[in-house]
Short mmCIF file of C-alpha atoms in Angstrom, two decimals:
data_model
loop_
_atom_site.label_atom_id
_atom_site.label_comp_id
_atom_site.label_asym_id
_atom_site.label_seq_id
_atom_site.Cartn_x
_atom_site.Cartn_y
_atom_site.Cartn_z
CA UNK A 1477 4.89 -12.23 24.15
CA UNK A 1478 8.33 -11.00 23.12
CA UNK A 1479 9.66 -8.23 25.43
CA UNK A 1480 10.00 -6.00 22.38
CA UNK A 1481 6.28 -5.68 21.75
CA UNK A 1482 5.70 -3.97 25.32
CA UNK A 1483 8.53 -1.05 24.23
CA UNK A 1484 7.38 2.29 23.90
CA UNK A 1485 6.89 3.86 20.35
CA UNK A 1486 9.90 5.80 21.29
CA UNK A 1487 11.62 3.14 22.59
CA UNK A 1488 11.24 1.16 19.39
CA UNK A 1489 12.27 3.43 17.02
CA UNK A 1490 16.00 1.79 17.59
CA UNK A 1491 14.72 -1.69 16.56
CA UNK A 1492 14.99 -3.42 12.78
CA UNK A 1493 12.99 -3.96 10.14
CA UNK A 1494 11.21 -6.96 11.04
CA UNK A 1495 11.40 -6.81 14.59
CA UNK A 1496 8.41 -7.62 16.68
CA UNK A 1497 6.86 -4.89 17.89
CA UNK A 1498 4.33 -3.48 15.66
CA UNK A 1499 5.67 -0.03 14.41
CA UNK A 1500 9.13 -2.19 13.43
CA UNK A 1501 7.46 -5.47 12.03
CA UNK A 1502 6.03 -3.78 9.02
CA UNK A 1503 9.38 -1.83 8.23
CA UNK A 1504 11.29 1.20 9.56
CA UNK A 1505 9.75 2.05 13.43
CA UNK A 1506 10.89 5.88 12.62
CA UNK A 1507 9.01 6.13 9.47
CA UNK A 1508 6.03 4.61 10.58
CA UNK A 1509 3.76 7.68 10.92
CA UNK A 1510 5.15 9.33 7.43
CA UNK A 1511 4.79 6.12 5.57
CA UNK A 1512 0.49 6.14 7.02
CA UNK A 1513 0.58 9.49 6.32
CA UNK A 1514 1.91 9.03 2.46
CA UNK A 1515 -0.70 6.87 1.54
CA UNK A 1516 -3.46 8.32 3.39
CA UNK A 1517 -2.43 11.74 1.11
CA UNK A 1518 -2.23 9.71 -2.15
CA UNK A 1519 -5.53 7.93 -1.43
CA UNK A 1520 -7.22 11.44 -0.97
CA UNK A 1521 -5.46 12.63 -4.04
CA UNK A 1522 -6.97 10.48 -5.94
CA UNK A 1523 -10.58 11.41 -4.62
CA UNK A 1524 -11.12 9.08 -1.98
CA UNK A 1525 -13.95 10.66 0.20
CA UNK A 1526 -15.66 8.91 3.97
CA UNK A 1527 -18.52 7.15 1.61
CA UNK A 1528 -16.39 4.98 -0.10
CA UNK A 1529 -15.55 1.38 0.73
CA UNK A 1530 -11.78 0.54 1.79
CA UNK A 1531 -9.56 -2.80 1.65
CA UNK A 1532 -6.57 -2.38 2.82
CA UNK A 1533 -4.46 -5.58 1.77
CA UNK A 1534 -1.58 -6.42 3.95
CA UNK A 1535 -3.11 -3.48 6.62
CA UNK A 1536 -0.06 -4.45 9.02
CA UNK A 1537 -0.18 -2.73 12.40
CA UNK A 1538 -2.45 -0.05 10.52
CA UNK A 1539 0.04 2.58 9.51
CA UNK A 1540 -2.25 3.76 7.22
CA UNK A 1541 -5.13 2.45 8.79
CA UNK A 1542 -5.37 4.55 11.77
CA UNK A 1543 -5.64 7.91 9.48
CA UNK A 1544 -8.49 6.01 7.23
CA UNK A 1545 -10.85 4.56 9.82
CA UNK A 1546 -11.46 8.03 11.38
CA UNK A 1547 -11.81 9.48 7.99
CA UNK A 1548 -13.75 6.69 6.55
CA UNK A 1549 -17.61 6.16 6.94
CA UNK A 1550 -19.09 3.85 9.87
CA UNK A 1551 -18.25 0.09 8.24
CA UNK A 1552 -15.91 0.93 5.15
CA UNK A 1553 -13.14 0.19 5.98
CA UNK A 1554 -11.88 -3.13 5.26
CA UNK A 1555 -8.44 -4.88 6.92
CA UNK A 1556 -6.75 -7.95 6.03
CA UNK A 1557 -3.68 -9.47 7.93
CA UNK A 1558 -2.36 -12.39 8.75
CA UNK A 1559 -0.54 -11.65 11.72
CA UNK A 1560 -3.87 -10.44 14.14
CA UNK A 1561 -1.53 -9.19 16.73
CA UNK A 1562 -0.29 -6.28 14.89
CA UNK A 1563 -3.42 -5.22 14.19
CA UNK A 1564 -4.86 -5.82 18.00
CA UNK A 1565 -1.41 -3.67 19.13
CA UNK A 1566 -2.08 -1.09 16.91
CA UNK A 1567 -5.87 -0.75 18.42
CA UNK A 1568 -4.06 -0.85 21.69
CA UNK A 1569 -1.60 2.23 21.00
CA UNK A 1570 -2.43 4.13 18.48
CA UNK A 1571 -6.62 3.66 17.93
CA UNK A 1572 -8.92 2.34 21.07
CA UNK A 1573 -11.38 0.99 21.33
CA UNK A 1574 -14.22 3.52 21.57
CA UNK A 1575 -13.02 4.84 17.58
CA UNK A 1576 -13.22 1.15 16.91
CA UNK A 1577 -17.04 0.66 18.44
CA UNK A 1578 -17.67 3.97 16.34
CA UNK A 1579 -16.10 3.32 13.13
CA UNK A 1580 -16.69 -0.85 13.49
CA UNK A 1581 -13.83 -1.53 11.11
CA UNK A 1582 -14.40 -5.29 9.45
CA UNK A 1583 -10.90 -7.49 9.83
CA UNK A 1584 -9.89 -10.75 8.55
CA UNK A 1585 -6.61 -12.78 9.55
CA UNK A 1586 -7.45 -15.68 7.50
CA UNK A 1587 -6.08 -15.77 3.99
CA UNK A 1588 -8.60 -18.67 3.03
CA UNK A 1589 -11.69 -16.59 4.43
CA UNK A 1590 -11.49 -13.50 2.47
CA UNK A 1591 -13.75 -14.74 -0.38
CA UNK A 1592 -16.73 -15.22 2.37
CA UNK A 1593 -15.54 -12.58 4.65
CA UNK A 1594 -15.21 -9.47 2.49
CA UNK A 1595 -18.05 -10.52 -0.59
CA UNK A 1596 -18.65 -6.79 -1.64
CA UNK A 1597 -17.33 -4.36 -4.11
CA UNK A 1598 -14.77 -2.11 -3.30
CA UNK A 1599 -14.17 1.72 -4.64
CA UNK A 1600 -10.82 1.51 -3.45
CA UNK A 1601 -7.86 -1.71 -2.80
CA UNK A 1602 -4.32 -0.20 -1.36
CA UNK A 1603 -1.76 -2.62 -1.20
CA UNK A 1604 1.03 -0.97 0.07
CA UNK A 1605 4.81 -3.05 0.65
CA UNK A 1606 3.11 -6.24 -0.15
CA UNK A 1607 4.28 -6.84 -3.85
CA UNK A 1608 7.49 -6.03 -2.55
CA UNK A 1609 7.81 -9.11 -0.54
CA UNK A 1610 6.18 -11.81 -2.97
CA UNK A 1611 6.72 -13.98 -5.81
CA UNK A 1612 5.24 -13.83 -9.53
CA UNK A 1613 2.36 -16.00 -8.40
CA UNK A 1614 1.32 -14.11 -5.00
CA UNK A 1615 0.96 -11.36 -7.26
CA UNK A 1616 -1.32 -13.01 -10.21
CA UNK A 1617 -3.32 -14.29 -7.19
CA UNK A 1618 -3.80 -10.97 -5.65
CA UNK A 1619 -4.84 -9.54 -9.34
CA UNK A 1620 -7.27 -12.29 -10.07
CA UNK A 1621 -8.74 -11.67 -6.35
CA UNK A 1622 -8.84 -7.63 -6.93
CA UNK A 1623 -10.70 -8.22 -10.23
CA UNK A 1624 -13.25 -10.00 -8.04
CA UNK A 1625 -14.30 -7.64 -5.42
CA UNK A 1626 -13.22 -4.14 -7.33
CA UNK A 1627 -16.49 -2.27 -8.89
CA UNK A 1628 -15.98 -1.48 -12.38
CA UNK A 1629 -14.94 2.68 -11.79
CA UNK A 1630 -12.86 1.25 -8.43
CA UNK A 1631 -9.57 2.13 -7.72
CA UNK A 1632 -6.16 -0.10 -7.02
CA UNK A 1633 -2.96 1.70 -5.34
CA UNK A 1634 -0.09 -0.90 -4.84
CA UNK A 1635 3.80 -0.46 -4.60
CA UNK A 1636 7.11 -2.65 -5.95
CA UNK A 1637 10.46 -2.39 -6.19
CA UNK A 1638 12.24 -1.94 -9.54
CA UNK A 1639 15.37 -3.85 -10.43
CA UNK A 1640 19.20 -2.16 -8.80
CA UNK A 1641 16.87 -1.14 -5.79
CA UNK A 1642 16.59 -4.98 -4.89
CA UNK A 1643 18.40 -7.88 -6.11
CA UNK A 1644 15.57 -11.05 -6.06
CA UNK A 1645 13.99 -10.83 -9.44
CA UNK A 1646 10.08 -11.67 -8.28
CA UNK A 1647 9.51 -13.78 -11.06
CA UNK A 1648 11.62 -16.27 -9.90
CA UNK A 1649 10.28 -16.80 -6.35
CA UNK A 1650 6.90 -17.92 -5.57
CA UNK A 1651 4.79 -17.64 -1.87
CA UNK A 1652 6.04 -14.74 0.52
CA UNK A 1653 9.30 -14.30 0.90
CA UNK A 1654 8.74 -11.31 3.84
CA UNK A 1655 11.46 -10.08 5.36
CA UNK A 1656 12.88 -10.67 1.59
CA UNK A 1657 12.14 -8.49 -1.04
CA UNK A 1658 11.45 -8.74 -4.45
CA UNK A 1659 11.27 -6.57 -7.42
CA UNK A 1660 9.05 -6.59 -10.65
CA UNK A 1661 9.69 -5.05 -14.28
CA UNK A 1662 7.94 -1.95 -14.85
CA UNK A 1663 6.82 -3.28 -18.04
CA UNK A 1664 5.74 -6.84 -16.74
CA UNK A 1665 3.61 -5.19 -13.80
CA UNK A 1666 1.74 -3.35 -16.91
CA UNK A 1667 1.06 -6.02 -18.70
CA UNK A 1668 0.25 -8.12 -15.83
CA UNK A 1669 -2.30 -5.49 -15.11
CA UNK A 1670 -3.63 -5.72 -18.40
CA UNK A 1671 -3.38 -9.73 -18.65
CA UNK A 1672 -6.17 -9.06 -15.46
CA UNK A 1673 -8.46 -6.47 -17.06
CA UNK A 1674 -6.90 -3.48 -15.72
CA UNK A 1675 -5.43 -0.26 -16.71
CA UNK A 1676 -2.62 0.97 -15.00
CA UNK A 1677 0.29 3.60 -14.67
CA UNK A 1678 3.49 4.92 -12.90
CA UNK A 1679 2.95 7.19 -9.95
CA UNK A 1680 6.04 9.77 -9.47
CA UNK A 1681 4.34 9.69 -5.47
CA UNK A 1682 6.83 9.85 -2.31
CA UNK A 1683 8.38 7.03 -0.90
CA UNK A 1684 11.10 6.84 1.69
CA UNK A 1685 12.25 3.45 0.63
CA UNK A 1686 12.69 3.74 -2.53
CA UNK A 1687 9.20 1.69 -3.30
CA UNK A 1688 7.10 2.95 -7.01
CA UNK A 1689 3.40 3.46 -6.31
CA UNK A 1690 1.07 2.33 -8.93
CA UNK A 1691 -2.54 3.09 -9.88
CA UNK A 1692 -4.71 0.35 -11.90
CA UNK A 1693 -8.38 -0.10 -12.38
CA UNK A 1694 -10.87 -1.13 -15.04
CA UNK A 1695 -12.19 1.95 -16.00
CA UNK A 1696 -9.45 3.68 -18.34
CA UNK A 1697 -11.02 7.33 -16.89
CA UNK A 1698 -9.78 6.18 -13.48
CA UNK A 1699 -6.15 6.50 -14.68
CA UNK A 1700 -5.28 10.47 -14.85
CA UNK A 1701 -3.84 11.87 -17.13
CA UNK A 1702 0.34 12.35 -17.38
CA UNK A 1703 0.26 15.71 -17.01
CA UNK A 1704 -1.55 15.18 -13.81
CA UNK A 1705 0.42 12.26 -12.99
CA UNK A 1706 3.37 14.59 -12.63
CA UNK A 1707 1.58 16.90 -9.80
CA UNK A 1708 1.52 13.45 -8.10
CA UNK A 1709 4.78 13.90 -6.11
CA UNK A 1710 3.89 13.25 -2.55
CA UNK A 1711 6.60 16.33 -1.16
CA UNK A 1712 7.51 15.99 2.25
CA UNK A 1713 9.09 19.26 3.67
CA UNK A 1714 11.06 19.80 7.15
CA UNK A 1715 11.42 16.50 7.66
CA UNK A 1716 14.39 14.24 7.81
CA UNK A 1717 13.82 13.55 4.24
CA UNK A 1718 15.97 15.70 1.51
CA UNK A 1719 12.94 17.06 -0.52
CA UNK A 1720 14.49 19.58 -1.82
CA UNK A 1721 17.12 16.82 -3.55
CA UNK A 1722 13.91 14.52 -4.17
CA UNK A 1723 12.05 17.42 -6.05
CA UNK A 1724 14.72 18.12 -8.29
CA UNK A 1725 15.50 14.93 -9.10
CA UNK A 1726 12.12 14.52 -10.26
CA UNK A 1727 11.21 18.42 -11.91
CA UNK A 1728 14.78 16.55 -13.65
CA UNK A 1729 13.30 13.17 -14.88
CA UNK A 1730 9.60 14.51 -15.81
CA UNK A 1731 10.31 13.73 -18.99
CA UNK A 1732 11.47 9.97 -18.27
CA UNK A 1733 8.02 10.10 -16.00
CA UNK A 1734 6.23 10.88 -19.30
CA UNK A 1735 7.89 8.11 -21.01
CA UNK A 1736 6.84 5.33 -18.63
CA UNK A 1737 3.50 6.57 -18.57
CA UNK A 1738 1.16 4.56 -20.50
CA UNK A 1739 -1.89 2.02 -19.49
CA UNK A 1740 -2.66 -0.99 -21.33
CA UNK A 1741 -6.24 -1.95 -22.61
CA UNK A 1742 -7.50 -5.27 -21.72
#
């Protein structure tokens, strides 16, 4: 075991991106709680309640996880990592393991299990920072696989990174690339979601990194509207984050918001 896994949560928040312990490995130790809490507010937002069925793709050392497996229903929530010792550190430090004998959370480390491990329907698939580290065809896969196991009125939130933000254009690398990033056209990831039956759009939401949150699904009433869309900002007061800069940037692009908006039909 590296000596940097037995640090402190304090103690790590002066380590890398990347580094092993488990609030660093999955990106920035210091934003680890905000980035949980970000997605755990945009999942609610967009009406996930406790009797719904989770998989969280990529679920990391459960930055997100530990908000939704309390909130979520005995059994719905759904985890897949490769890398089982961020998710066994996070039970250590941040969950237990009475809330796990309560909750009994399902996990799967094995990429070539997840067909027989997870064969159910899901209301809702986050895949948060994973796109961001892949090539073109890590992402078809993932699409093809979330067509599989989404119900028909379920629910996809995923993140990239646009062009300028990053340099490596995704469609040029294949397999995972972490700690590399990648970024994807906002126009290909559209059609890409419509190439795979789904409808999709832009989400203005929060993201300290710099990431764009998407929503897609099969059912074109899943996708709000853009006037709604643009409620969707994810403001984070008193924090070290410069909200008050972020929301006026954005009250100052709503109109290049409105633009992007659009989903594609199948």
């Amino acid at each position: 075991m590296e000596k940097t896994r037995l640090l402190t949560k304090e103690e790590a928040k002066n380590l890398a991106p990347g580094d092993e312990h488990y609030t660093s490995y999955v990106g920035y130790p210091k934003w680890y709680d905000v980035i949980g809490a970000l997605q755990f507010r945009l999942l609610c937002s967009l009406g996930l309640r406790e009797n719904h069925k989770l998989f969280d793709f990529g679920c990391g050392s459960l930055r997100a996880g530990r908000l939704l497996i309390p909130y979520l229903n005995r059994g719905n929530y759904f985890g897949f990592d490769p890398n089982e010792w961020l998710i066994q550190d996070a039970i250590l430090n941040e969950i237990g393991d009475d809330l796990i004998n309560i909750k009994q959370p399902i996990f799967e480390y094995d990429a070539a299990c997840l067909s027989k491990s997870f064969k159910r329907s899901f209301d809702y698939i986050l895949a948060h920072s994973i796109f961001t580290h892949t090539g073109e065809d890590k992402l078809r896969d993932s699409l093809q696989y979330f067509s599989d196991i989404t119900k028909n009125s379920g629910i996809i939130v995923a993140t990239f990174f646009f062009e300028g933000k990053v340099n490596n254009d995704g469609r040029q690398y294949s397999g995972w690339i972490y700690p590399g990033c990648t970024h994807f056209n906002h126009n290909f990831i559209l059609e890409l979601f419509s190439e795979y039956g789904f409808y999709g759009a832009l989400l203005p939401w929060f993201h300290p990194a710099g990431q764009k949150w998407y929503i897609a699904s099969t059912d074109k009433s899943k996708i709000p509207s853009s006037k709604i869309i643009n409620q969707l900002k994810g403001t984070t007061l008193f924090t070290e984050f410069d909200m008050n800069s972020e929301t006026s940037s954005n009250n100052s692009q709503a109109s290049i918001w409105d633009r992007l908006f659009f989903h594609i039909g199948r």
